[in-house]
Amino acid sequence: GKEKSDDSLIGFARFTRGEIYYLLNDMPSFYREMLFCMEPLENIGEWGYLTMANNMLGIMSLNRGNAPFAMDYYQKALRISQTYRLPDLEWIVHMNLGTMFLSVDNFDDALRHYEYSFQYIKAHRNLGNYIQSLTAVCVGFGKAYLKKGDTEHATGFKTRLVEDCLPALEAEEAIPVNCFLAKYYQKIGDKEKRKECRDLVINNFSSRVPIMDIFDDIYDFCEMLLETWDTDLFLDFIPKVEEITSHTTVRNLERRLVSLKIKFYRMQKDDEMAKESAMRFFELYELMEQENNMMITNMIGLRQEFVNLTQANYAAQIQNKDLQKQSQTDPLTGMYNRARLNEYGEVAFERALKNGVGIAIEILDIDFFKEYNDNYGHQKGDEVIKFIAASIKKLQRHGKIFAARYGGDEFVVIYEGYKYEEVFDYAKELKGIIVGSAMEHAYSRTKTKLVTISQGVYWGIPQEGDTVWHYLHEADNQLYKVKAKSRNSVALGRQSRGEEGTYERDNIATLSETEKESQE
């Protein structure tokens, strides 16, 4: 990337190295890579990676004991994901915001953010890590309700974790669940089950776990060991946690563990060791201050770089935008052309697949356009094409409707995120706009002798294996069926999941009111 001055390579490499350092609990290296991946990612507009970079820096800041910095990173991640419509990443940020609010005992805000993530996960069972995601949010809910004193709601999430999540988790993945369950069973007084979960945590804990992701769970677990007077287990377990935590060099995590040791020594009435640990606590506090100063310096420098970058690139961005618009715009109608359609269609289809929402593609053409051109002349024909384009643009006021000139008298419309019935209504609305304008076409073979269109539409909720070109082909088939039956119609094909997992397709053709009357 450096040899070629390629920001995409540099940004991707730095982000990926940062992720690996995170999993290895090497936080200084993680922090360095995440900071330096941002500028190249910003340069190329790679908003997904930028969202995750800010999200992970938020986790780092929270673990360093700086909730305001964490909020700053999380809010930036949230803004990017919302601006560029990345719901598959937005729910992750919400879940981490829930964890942040839980850490400061703001239970209502924590539950609000967890609820957003929970609803997204439930609606997207095709997530690659569905069980792990469901586990994380259920643990968050359970801990929040338990700390709030709402045992009834905590029990509901305990049941879901035990029945739906634990059977599918690896031993190390189950550590946060068993930490929560141990606390839960302690709360309700079930000593046997508490011991069972306690032993699972201790036996499965190892240096391989990404401590930043589960530190709060482990801290609560160690606190519980003290509350239940499992002092021998505490003395045996806490050095293992300290060893991994010290490798991160995140002083706040070390400080929190020292606070537990101070509590332990006081319980044992060991004043000498309590004083020694208190001195270490103070040393770590001073180191935390240095870390925070370093973070402030880095953030200020990073933001200044973004400002400089924005100013330097502003003129170039405008020029590039104008050139790109020219290359993607049909000169006659001012609509997007086929090149832009190809680009947008792939992105829109992938977004619908990820989010599990409907998408429809419509192909339409002008009825008996050749006859119009031959008799009125090509200049008048161009006027009709511009009239159809203007009519389609009126439809776009509804939002999430993309349109392009496909070629000749053909146009393509993409309806993103709409239901089957809504798409059909919009297609009929477009037909009504054109017929209602009453533009004369004396050489049309329709009864109306007006300029009309025929429309073929195909709607579905994309499944794995589907492609945008399949939808386009099906829409073209619907248009062919319209023309085989009668002109000035809308045909809408629908893809739906049958009871046994097969696909069913419905064909609906609707004639204009004028044609109905003439047929009658």
Coordinates of C-alpha atoms in Angstrom, one line a residue:
G1 CA 0.0 0.0 0.0
K2 CA 2.8 2.4 0.9
E3 CA 4.7 1.6 -2.3
K4 CA 1.7 2.3 -4.4
S5 CA 0.3 5.1 -2.3
D6 CA -2.9 3.2 -2.2
D7 CA -5.1 4.3 0.7
S8 CA -7.5 1.3 0.3
L9 CA -4.6 -1.1 0.9
I10 CA -3.1 0.9 3.8
G11 CA -6.5 1.4 5.5
F12 CA -7.4 -2.2 5.2
A13 CA -4.0 -3.5 6.4
R14 CA -3.9 -1.2 9.4
F15 CA -7.5 -2.0 10.4
T16 CA -6.9 -5.7 10.1
R17 CA -3.7 -5.6 12.1
G18 CA -5.5 -3.6 14.8
E19 CA -8.2 -6.3 15.0
I20 CA -5.6 -9.0 15.4
Y21 CA -3.8 -7.1 18.1
Y22 CA -7.1 -6.6 19.9
L23 CA -7.7 -10.4 20.0
L24 CA -4.1 -10.9 21.2
N25 CA -4.8 -8.4 24.1
D26 CA -1.9 -6.1 22.7
M27 CA -3.7 -2.8 23.3
P28 CA -0.9 -0.4 22.6
S29 CA -0.4 -1.9 19.1
F30 CA -4.2 -2.1 18.6
Y31 CA -4.6 1.6 19.5
R32 CA -1.8 2.7 17.2
E33 CA -3.2 0.7 14.2
M34 CA -6.8 1.9 14.7
L35 CA -5.7 5.5 14.9
F36 CA -3.6 5.3 11.8
C37 CA -6.2 3.4 9.7
M38 CA -8.7 6.2 10.0
E39 CA -7.2 8.8 7.6
P40 CA -6.8 6.4 4.6
L41 CA -10.3 4.9 5.2
E42 CA -11.8 8.4 5.3
N43 CA -10.0 9.2 2.1
I44 CA -11.6 6.4 0.2
G45 CA -15.0 6.7 1.9
E46 CA -14.9 3.2 3.5
W47 CA -17.6 3.9 6.0
G48 CA -18.1 0.4 7.3
Y49 CA -14.5 0.0 8.5
L50 CA -14.6 3.5 9.9
T51 CA -17.7 2.7 11.9
M52 CA -16.0 -0.4 13.4
A53 CA -12.7 1.4 14.0
N54 CA -14.5 4.1 16.1
N55 CA -16.6 1.4 17.8
M56 CA -13.5 -0.5 18.9
L57 CA -11.8 2.7 20.0
G58 CA -14.9 3.3 22.1
I59 CA -14.4 -0.1 23.8
M60 CA -10.8 0.8 24.4
S61 CA -11.6 4.2 25.9
L62 CA -14.3 2.7 28.2
N63 CA -11.9 0.1 29.5
R64 CA -9.3 2.8 30.1
G65 CA -11.9 4.4 32.4
N66 CA -12.8 7.3 30.2
A67 CA -16.5 7.1 29.5
P68 CA -16.7 10.6 27.8
F69 CA -14.1 9.5 25.3
A70 CA -15.9 6.3 24.7
M71 CA -19.2 8.2 24.2
D72 CA -17.4 10.4 21.6
Y73 CA -16.2 7.4 19.6
Y74 CA -19.5 5.6 19.9
Q75 CA -21.5 8.6 18.7
K76 CA -19.2 9.1 15.7
A77 CA -19.6 5.4 14.9
L78 CA -23.4 5.8 15.2
R79 CA -23.5 8.9 13.0
I80 CA -21.5 7.2 10.2
S81 CA -23.6 4.0 10.3
Q82 CA -26.9 6.1 10.3
T83 CA -25.7 8.5 7.6
Y84 CA -24.6 5.7 5.2
R85 CA -27.4 3.3 6.2
L86 CA -25.3 0.5 7.8
P87 CA -27.9 -1.1 10.1
D88 CA -25.8 -4.3 10.2
L89 CA -23.1 -2.3 12.1
E90 CA -25.4 0.2 13.9
W91 CA -26.8 -2.5 16.2
I92 CA -23.3 -3.4 17.4
V93 CA -22.6 0.2 18.4
H94 CA -26.0 0.3 20.2
M95 CA -25.0 -2.8 22.2
N96 CA -21.7 -1.3 23.2
L97 CA -23.5 1.9 24.3
G98 CA -25.7 -0.3 26.4
T99 CA -22.6 -1.7 28.1
M100 CA -21.2 1.8 28.7
F101 CA -24.4 3.0 30.3
L102 CA -24.6 -0.2 32.4
S103 CA -21.0 0.5 33.7
V104 CA -22.2 3.8 35.2
D105 CA -25.4 2.3 36.6
N106 CA -27.6 4.1 34.1
F107 CA -29.9 1.1 33.7
D108 CA -32.7 2.7 31.7
D109 CA -30.4 4.0 28.9
A110 CA -28.6 0.7 28.9
L111 CA -31.8 -1.2 28.4
R112 CA -32.9 1.2 25.6
H113 CA -29.7 0.5 23.6
Y114 CA -29.9 -3.2 24.3
E115 CA -33.5 -3.2 23.0
Y116 CA -32.4 -1.7 19.7
S117 CA -29.8 -4.4 19.2
F118 CA -32.1 -7.2 20.4
Q119 CA -34.8 -6.3 17.9
Y120 CA -32.3 -6.2 15.0
I121 CA -30.8 -9.6 16.0
K122 CA -34.3 -11.2 16.3
A123 CA -35.2 -9.9 12.8
H124 CA -31.9 -11.2 11.2
R125 CA -31.5 -14.9 12.1
N126 CA -29.3 -15.2 9.0
L127 CA -26.5 -13.4 10.8
G128 CA -23.2 -15.3 10.5
N129 CA -22.7 -15.2 14.2
Y130 CA -26.4 -15.1 15.2
I131 CA -26.0 -17.1 18.5
Q132 CA -23.0 -15.2 19.7
S133 CA -24.8 -11.9 19.0
L134 CA -27.9 -13.1 20.7
T135 CA -25.8 -14.2 23.7
A136 CA -24.1 -10.9 24.1
V137 CA -27.3 -8.9 24.1
C138 CA -29.1 -11.3 26.4
V139 CA -26.2 -11.2 28.9
G140 CA -26.4 -7.4 28.8
F141 CA -30.1 -7.4 29.4
G142 CA -29.8 -10.0 32.2
K143 CA -27.0 -8.0 34.0
A144 CA -28.9 -4.7 33.7
Y145 CA -32.1 -6.2 35.1
L146 CA -30.2 -8.0 37.9
K147 CA -28.4 -4.9 39.0
K148 CA -31.7 -3.0 38.8
G149 CA -33.3 -5.5 41.2
D150 CA -35.8 -6.8 38.6
T151 CA -35.3 -10.5 39.0
E152 CA -38.4 -11.3 37.0
H153 CA -37.1 -9.9 33.8
A154 CA -33.6 -11.2 34.5
T155 CA -35.1 -14.7 34.8
G156 CA -36.6 -14.4 31.3
F157 CA -33.2 -13.7 29.8
K158 CA -31.5 -16.4 31.9
T159 CA -33.9 -18.9 30.5
R160 CA -33.2 -17.8 26.9
L161 CA -29.5 -18.0 27.5
V162 CA -29.7 -21.5 29.0
E163 CA -32.1 -22.9 26.4
D164 CA -31.2 -21.1 23.2
C165 CA -27.5 -20.0 23.5
L166 CA -25.4 -22.2 25.8
P167 CA -26.0 -25.5 23.8
A168 CA -24.4 -23.8 20.7
L169 CA -21.5 -22.1 22.4
E170 CA -17.9 -23.2 22.8
A171 CA -16.5 -23.4 26.3
E172 CA -14.6 -20.1 26.2
E173 CA -17.6 -18.3 24.4
A174 CA -19.8 -19.3 27.3
I175 CA -17.6 -17.6 30.0
P176 CA -19.7 -14.3 30.1
V177 CA -22.9 -16.4 30.2
N178 CA -21.7 -18.4 33.2
C179 CA -20.4 -15.3 34.9
F180 CA -23.9 -13.9 34.7
L181 CA -25.6 -17.1 35.7
A182 CA -23.4 -17.5 38.8
K183 CA -24.5 -14.0 39.9
Y184 CA -28.1 -14.8 39.1
Y185 CA -28.1 -18.0 41.1
Q186 CA -26.4 -16.2 44.0
K187 CA -29.2 -13.6 43.9
I188 CA -32.0 -16.2 44.0
G189 CA -30.2 -18.4 46.6
D190 CA -29.5 -21.5 44.5
K191 CA -26.0 -22.4 45.8
E192 CA -25.6 -25.7 43.8
K193 CA -26.2 -24.0 40.5
R194 CA -24.0 -21.1 41.5
K195 CA -21.1 -23.4 42.2
E196 CA -21.6 -25.3 39.0
C197 CA -21.4 -22.0 36.9
R198 CA -18.6 -20.7 39.1
D199 CA -16.5 -23.8 38.4
L200 CA -17.2 -23.6 34.6
V201 CA -15.8 -20.0 34.5
I202 CA -12.7 -20.9 36.4
N203 CA -12.0 -24.1 34.4
N204 CA -12.5 -22.5 31.0
F205 CA -10.7 -19.2 31.6
S206 CA -7.4 -19.0 29.7
S207 CA -4.9 -16.6 28.1
R208 CA -6.7 -17.1 24.8
V209 CA -9.8 -15.1 25.8
P210 CA -10.0 -11.5 24.4
I211 CA -10.0 -9.9 27.9
M212 CA -11.3 -6.5 26.7
D213 CA -14.5 -8.1 25.6
I214 CA -15.3 -9.9 28.9
F215 CA -13.4 -7.9 31.6
D216 CA -16.6 -6.5 33.1
D217 CA -18.0 -10.0 33.4
I218 CA -14.8 -11.3 35.0
Y219 CA -14.6 -8.4 37.4
D220 CA -18.2 -9.0 38.5
F221 CA -17.4 -12.7 38.9
C222 CA -14.4 -12.0 41.1
E223 CA -16.4 -9.6 43.2
M224 CA -19.0 -12.4 43.6
L225 CA -16.2 -14.7 44.9
L226 CA -15.5 -12.2 47.6
E227 CA -19.2 -11.8 48.5
T228 CA -19.6 -15.5 48.8
W229 CA -16.3 -15.9 50.8
D230 CA -14.8 -18.2 48.2
T231 CA -11.4 -16.7 49.2
D232 CA -9.3 -19.6 48.3
L233 CA -10.7 -19.6 44.8
F234 CA -10.3 -15.9 44.6
L235 CA -6.6 -16.1 45.5
D236 CA -6.1 -18.8 42.9
F237 CA -8.1 -17.1 40.1
I238 CA -7.1 -13.4 40.4
P239 CA -3.4 -13.9 39.4
K240 CA -4.6 -15.5 36.1
V241 CA -6.7 -12.5 35.4
E242 CA -3.9 -10.1 36.4
E243 CA -1.5 -11.8 34.0
I244 CA -3.7 -11.3 30.9
T245 CA -4.7 -7.8 32.0
S246 CA -1.1 -6.7 32.6
H247 CA -0.3 -7.7 29.0
T248 CA -2.9 -5.1 27.7
T249 CA -1.1 -2.3 29.6
V250 CA -4.5 -0.8 30.2
R251 CA -3.9 0.7 33.7
N252 CA -7.6 1.1 34.5
L253 CA -8.2 -2.7 34.3
E254 CA -5.2 -3.3 36.5
R255 CA -6.4 -0.7 39.0
R256 CA -9.8 -2.3 39.2
L257 CA -8.3 -5.7 40.0
V258 CA -6.1 -4.0 42.7
S259 CA -9.3 -2.6 44.2
L260 CA -10.6 -6.1 44.6
K261 CA -7.4 -7.2 46.3
I262 CA -7.6 -4.3 48.7
K263 CA -11.1 -5.5 49.6
F264 CA -9.9 -9.0 50.0
Y265 CA -7.0 -8.0 52.3
R266 CA -9.4 -6.0 54.5
M267 CA -11.7 -8.9 54.7
Q268 CA -8.7 -11.0 55.9
K269 CA -7.7 -8.1 58.3
D270 CA -4.2 -8.0 56.6
D271 CA -3.5 -4.3 57.0
E272 CA 0.1 -4.6 55.7
M273 CA -0.9 -6.1 52.3
A274 CA -3.9 -3.7 52.1
K275 CA -1.6 -0.7 52.4
E276 CA 0.8 -2.2 49.8
S277 CA -2.0 -2.7 47.4
A278 CA -3.3 0.8 48.1
M279 CA 0.1 2.2 47.1
R280 CA -0.1 0.2 43.8
F281 CA -3.6 1.6 43.3
F282 CA -2.3 5.1 43.6
E283 CA 0.6 4.4 41.1
L284 CA -1.8 3.0 38.6
Y285 CA -4.0 6.1 39.0
E286 CA -1.1 8.3 38.1
L287 CA -0.3 6.1 35.0
M288 CA -4.0 6.4 34.0
E289 CA -3.7 10.2 34.0
Q290 CA -0.7 9.9 31.6
E291 CA -2.7 7.6 29.4
N292 CA -5.6 10.0 29.3
N293 CA -3.3 12.9 28.4
M294 CA -1.9 10.8 25.6
M295 CA -5.4 10.0 24.3
I296 CA -6.3 13.6 24.4
T297 CA -3.2 14.6 22.4
N298 CA -3.9 11.8 19.8
M299 CA -7.5 12.7 19.4
I300 CA -6.7 16.4 18.9
G301 CA -4.0 15.6 16.4
L302 CA -6.3 13.2 14.6
R303 CA -9.1 15.7 14.3
Q304 CA -6.8 18.4 13.1
E305 CA -5.6 15.9 10.4
F306 CA -9.2 15.4 9.3
V307 CA -9.8 19.1 9.1
N308 CA -6.7 19.6 7.0
L309 CA -7.6 16.7 4.8
T310 CA -11.1 18.1 4.3
Q311 CA -9.9 21.5 3.3
A312 CA -7.2 20.2 1.0
N313 CA -9.6 17.8 -0.8
Y314 CA -12.7 20.0 -1.0
A315 CA -12.0 21.5 -4.5
A316 CA -10.9 18.1 -5.8
Q317 CA -14.1 16.4 -4.4
I318 CA -16.3 19.0 -6.2
Q319 CA -14.5 18.5 -9.5
N320 CA -14.6 14.7 -9.2
K321 CA -18.3 14.8 -8.3
D322 CA -19.1 16.9 -11.4
L323 CA -17.0 14.5 -13.6
Q324 CA -18.6 11.4 -12.0
K325 CA -22.1 12.9 -12.5
Q326 CA -21.4 13.6 -16.2
S327 CA -20.2 10.0 -16.7
Q328 CA -23.2 8.5 -14.9
T329 CA -26.0 10.8 -16.4
D330 CA -28.0 10.4 -19.5
P331 CA -27.6 13.7 -21.4
L332 CA -31.2 13.7 -22.9
T333 CA -33.2 13.2 -19.7
G334 CA -30.8 14.1 -16.9
M335 CA -31.5 10.8 -15.3
Y336 CA -28.9 8.2 -14.3
N337 CA -27.6 6.0 -17.1
R338 CA -27.1 2.3 -17.4
A339 CA -23.5 2.5 -15.9
R340 CA -24.9 4.1 -12.7
L341 CA -27.8 1.6 -12.7
N342 CA -25.3 -1.3 -12.7
E343 CA -23.3 0.2 -9.8
Y344 CA -26.4 1.2 -7.7
G345 CA -28.3 -2.0 -8.3
E346 CA -25.5 -4.2 -6.9
V347 CA -25.2 -2.1 -3.7
A348 CA -29.0 -1.8 -3.2
F349 CA -29.5 -5.5 -3.6
E350 CA -26.7 -6.4 -1.2
R351 CA -28.2 -4.0 1.3
A352 CA -31.6 -5.6 1.0
L353 CA -30.1 -9.0 1.4
K354 CA -28.2 -8.0 4.6
N355 CA -31.2 -6.2 6.1
G356 CA -33.8 -8.7 5.1
V357 CA -36.1 -6.2 3.4
G358 CA -38.0 -6.2 0.2
I359 CA -36.6 -4.8 -3.1
A360 CA -38.4 -4.5 -6.5
I361 CA -37.1 -3.8 -10.0
E362 CA -39.3 -2.4 -12.6
I363 CA -38.7 -2.2 -16.4
L364 CA -41.0 0.0 -18.4
D365 CA -41.1 1.1 -22.0
I366 CA -43.3 3.4 -24.1
D367 CA -46.1 1.7 -26.0
F368 CA -45.7 1.8 -29.8
F369 CA -42.8 4.2 -29.6
K370 CA -41.5 3.3 -33.0
E371 CA -44.8 4.4 -34.5
Y372 CA -44.5 7.7 -32.6
N373 CA -41.0 8.3 -33.9
D374 CA -41.8 7.3 -37.5
N375 CA -44.8 9.6 -37.7
Y376 CA -44.0 12.6 -35.4
G377 CA -40.2 12.6 -36.0
H378 CA -37.3 11.9 -33.7
Q379 CA -37.3 15.4 -32.2
K380 CA -40.8 14.8 -30.9
G381 CA -39.8 11.3 -29.9
D382 CA -37.1 12.8 -27.7
E383 CA -39.7 15.1 -26.1
V384 CA -41.8 12.0 -25.2
I385 CA -38.8 10.3 -23.6
K386 CA -38.1 13.5 -21.5
F387 CA -41.8 13.6 -20.5
I388 CA -41.6 9.9 -19.3
A389 CA -38.4 10.7 -17.4
A390 CA -40.0 13.7 -15.7
S391 CA -43.0 11.6 -14.7
I392 CA -40.8 9.0 -13.1
K393 CA -38.9 11.8 -11.2
K394 CA -42.3 12.8 -9.7
L395 CA -42.6 9.3 -8.2
Q396 CA -39.2 9.7 -6.5
R397 CA -40.7 12.1 -4.0
H398 CA -41.6 9.0 -1.9
G399 CA -37.9 8.3 -1.3
K400 CA -35.8 5.2 -1.7
I401 CA -36.8 5.0 -5.4
F402 CA -33.9 5.0 -7.9
A403 CA -34.5 5.4 -11.6
A404 CA -32.3 5.3 -14.7
R405 CA -32.7 5.3 -18.5
Y406 CA -31.9 1.8 -19.6
G407 CA -31.6 2.6 -23.3
G408 CA -33.9 3.8 -26.1
D409 CA -37.5 4.1 -24.7
E410 CA -36.8 1.8 -21.7
F411 CA -36.4 2.8 -18.1
V412 CA -35.6 0.9 -14.9
V413 CA -36.9 1.8 -11.5
I414 CA -35.6 0.2 -8.2
Y415 CA -37.9 0.3 -5.2
E416 CA -35.8 -0.3 -2.0
G417 CA -37.3 -1.4 1.3
Y418 CA -40.9 -1.3 0.3
K419 CA -43.6 -4.0 0.7
Y420 CA -45.2 -5.8 -2.2
E421 CA -48.4 -3.8 -2.1
E422 CA -46.6 -0.5 -1.8
V423 CA -44.5 -1.2 -4.9
F424 CA -47.7 -2.1 -6.9
D425 CA -49.4 1.1 -5.8
Y426 CA -46.4 3.2 -6.8
A427 CA -46.2 1.5 -10.2
K428 CA -49.9 2.2 -10.8
E429 CA -49.4 5.8 -9.6
L430 CA -46.7 6.2 -12.3
K431 CA -49.0 4.8 -14.9
G432 CA -51.7 7.2 -13.7
I433 CA -49.4 10.2 -13.9
I434 CA -48.6 9.4 -17.6
V435 CA -52.1 8.6 -18.7
G436 CA -53.4 11.6 -16.8
S437 CA -51.2 13.9 -18.7
A438 CA -53.1 12.9 -21.9
M439 CA -50.3 13.4 -24.3
E440 CA -51.6 12.5 -27.8
H441 CA -50.3 9.5 -29.7
A442 CA -52.6 9.2 -32.7
Y443 CA -50.7 6.2 -34.1
S444 CA -50.9 4.1 -30.9
R445 CA -52.8 0.9 -31.2
T446 CA -54.4 1.3 -27.8
K447 CA -58.0 2.6 -27.6
T448 CA -56.9 5.7 -25.7
K449 CA -54.7 7.1 -28.5
L450 CA -52.5 8.6 -25.8
V451 CA -48.9 8.1 -24.9
T452 CA -48.9 5.2 -22.4
I453 CA -46.4 2.8 -20.9
S454 CA -46.2 -0.9 -20.1
Q455 CA -44.6 -2.0 -16.9
G456 CA -43.0 -5.2 -15.6
V457 CA -42.1 -5.4 -12.0
Y458 CA -40.5 -8.1 -9.8
W459 CA -40.5 -7.9 -6.0
G460 CA -39.0 -10.1 -3.3
I461 CA -36.9 -10.3 -0.1
P462 CA -33.5 -11.5 -1.4
Q463 CA -32.2 -14.8 -0.2
E464 CA -28.6 -16.2 -0.5
G465 CA -27.9 -17.1 -4.1
D466 CA -30.3 -14.4 -5.6
T467 CA -28.8 -11.7 -7.7
V468 CA -29.9 -8.3 -8.9
W469 CA -29.7 -9.6 -12.5
H470 CA -32.1 -12.4 -11.7
Y471 CA -34.6 -9.7 -10.5
L472 CA -34.0 -7.6 -13.6
H473 CA -34.5 -10.7 -15.8
E474 CA -37.8 -11.5 -14.0
A475 CA -39.0 -7.9 -14.4
D476 CA -38.2 -8.2 -18.1
N477 CA -40.3 -11.4 -18.2
Q478 CA -43.2 -9.6 -16.6
L479 CA -42.9 -6.8 -19.2
Y480 CA -43.0 -9.4 -21.9
K481 CA -46.2 -10.9 -20.4
V482 CA -47.8 -7.5 -20.3
K483 CA -47.1 -6.9 -24.0
A484 CA -48.4 -10.4 -24.9
K485 CA -51.7 -9.6 -23.2
S486 CA -52.4 -5.9 -23.6
R487 CA -50.6 -2.6 -23.5
N488 CA -50.7 0.1 -20.8
S489 CA -50.6 -2.4 -18.0
V490 CA -48.6 -3.3 -14.9
A491 CA -47.5 -6.8 -14.2
L492 CA -45.9 -7.6 -10.8
G493 CA -44.1 -10.8 -10.1
R494 CA -43.5 -11.7 -6.4
Q495 CA -41.0 -14.0 -4.8
S496 CA -42.1 -15.6 -1.5
R497 CA -40.9 -18.3 0.8
G498 CA -43.2 -21.4 0.7
E499 CA -43.9 -23.6 3.6
E500 CA -41.2 -26.1 2.5
G501 CA -38.6 -23.6 1.5
T502 CA -39.5 -23.4 -2.2
Y503 CA -40.3 -20.2 -4.0
E504 CA -43.7 -19.2 -5.3
R505 CA -44.3 -16.5 -7.9
D506 CA -47.6 -14.6 -8.4
N507 CA -48.4 -12.7 -11.6
I508 CA -50.8 -9.8 -11.4
A509 CA -51.9 -7.7 -14.4
T510 CA -53.9 -4.5 -14.0
L511 CA -55.4 -2.7 -17.0
S512 CA -56.1 1.0 -17.1
E513 CA -59.7 2.0 -16.4
T514 CA -60.0 3.3 -20.0
E515 CA -59.0 -0.1 -21.5
K516 CA -61.4 -1.9 -19.1
E517 CA -64.3 0.3 -20.4
S518 CA -63.3 -0.3 -24.1
Q519 CA -63.1 -4.0 -23.5
E520 CA -66.5 -4.1 -21.9

